[in-house]
Coordinates of C-alpha atoms in Angstrom, one line a residue:
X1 CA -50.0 219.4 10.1
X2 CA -52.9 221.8 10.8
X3 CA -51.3 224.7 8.8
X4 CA -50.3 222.3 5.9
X5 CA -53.7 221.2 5.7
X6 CA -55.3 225.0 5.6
X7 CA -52.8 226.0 3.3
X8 CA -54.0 222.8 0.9
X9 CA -57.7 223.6 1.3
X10 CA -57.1 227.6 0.4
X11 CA -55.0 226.1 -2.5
X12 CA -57.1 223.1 -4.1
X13 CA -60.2 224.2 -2.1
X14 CA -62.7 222.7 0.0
X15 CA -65.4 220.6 -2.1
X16 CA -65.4 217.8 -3.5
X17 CA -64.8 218.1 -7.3
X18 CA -67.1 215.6 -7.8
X19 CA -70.4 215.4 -6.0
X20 CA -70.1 219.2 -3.9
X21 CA -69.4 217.8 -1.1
X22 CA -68.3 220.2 1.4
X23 CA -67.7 218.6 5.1
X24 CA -63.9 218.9 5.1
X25 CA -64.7 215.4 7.4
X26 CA -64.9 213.4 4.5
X27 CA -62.7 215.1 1.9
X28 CA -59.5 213.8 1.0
X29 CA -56.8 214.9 -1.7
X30 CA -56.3 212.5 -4.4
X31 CA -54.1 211.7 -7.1
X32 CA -55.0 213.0 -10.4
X33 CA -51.1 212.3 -11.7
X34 CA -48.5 210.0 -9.6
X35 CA -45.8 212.3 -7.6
X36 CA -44.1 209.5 -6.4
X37 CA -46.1 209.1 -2.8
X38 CA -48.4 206.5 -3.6
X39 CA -50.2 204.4 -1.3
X40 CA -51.0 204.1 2.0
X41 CA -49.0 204.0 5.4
X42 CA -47.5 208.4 5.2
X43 CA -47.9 210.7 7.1
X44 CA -50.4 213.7 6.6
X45 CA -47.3 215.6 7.2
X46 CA -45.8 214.3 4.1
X47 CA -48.8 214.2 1.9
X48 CA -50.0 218.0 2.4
X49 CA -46.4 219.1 1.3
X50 CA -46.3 216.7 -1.6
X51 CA -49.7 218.3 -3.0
X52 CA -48.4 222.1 -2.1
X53 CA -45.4 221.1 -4.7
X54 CA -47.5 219.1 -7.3
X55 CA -51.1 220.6 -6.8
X56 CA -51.2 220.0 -10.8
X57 CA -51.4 216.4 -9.4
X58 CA -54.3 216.2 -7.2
X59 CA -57.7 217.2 -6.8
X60 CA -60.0 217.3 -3.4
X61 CA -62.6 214.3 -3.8
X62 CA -65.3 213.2 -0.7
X63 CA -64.9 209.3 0.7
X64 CA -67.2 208.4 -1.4
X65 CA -66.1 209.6 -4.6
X66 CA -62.6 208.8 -4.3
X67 CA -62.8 205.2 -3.9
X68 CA -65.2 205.1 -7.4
X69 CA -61.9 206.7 -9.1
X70 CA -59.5 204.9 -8.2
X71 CA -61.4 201.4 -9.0
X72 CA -62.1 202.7 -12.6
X73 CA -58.3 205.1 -12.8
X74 CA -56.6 201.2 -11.8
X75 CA -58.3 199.4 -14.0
X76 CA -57.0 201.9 -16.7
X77 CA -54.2 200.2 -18.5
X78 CA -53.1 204.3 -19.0
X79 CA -52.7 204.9 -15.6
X80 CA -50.7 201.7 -14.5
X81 CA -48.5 202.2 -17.4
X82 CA -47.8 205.9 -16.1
X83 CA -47.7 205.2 -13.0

């Protein structure tokens, strides 16, 4: 999982789009698009290699700032209906 997860900072890179952030601690990749591995409960395994094929679909975001995007993204009638 450790390569994956290089190979996904080199690609999308390490800072959080929206604040600066730059603790890799606290950043996670998030869903910009759905790919088809929503939620919670996979592997890290599975998630590094779904954002290596659809980096179009994500973006790096801290702990903080991802959970403000996803509460306003789910509240978006747009989203749900493309999700």
């Amino acid at each position: 999982a450790e390569r994956l997860r290089e190979r996904v900072w080199t690609l999308l890179g390490p800072i959080c789009r929206q604040c600066g952030e730059t603790d890799r601690a606290v950043l996670q990749c998030c869903h910009l698009r759905p790919t088809g591995l929503n939620g919670m409960g996979r592997g890290q395994k599975e998630r590094y290699r779904d954002v290596l094929m659809f980096p179009h679909c994500y973006t790096v975001l801290c702990t903080v700032c991802h959970p403000a995007l996803d509460g306003a993204r789910w509240r978006s009638k747009k989203y749900q209906m493309s999700a």
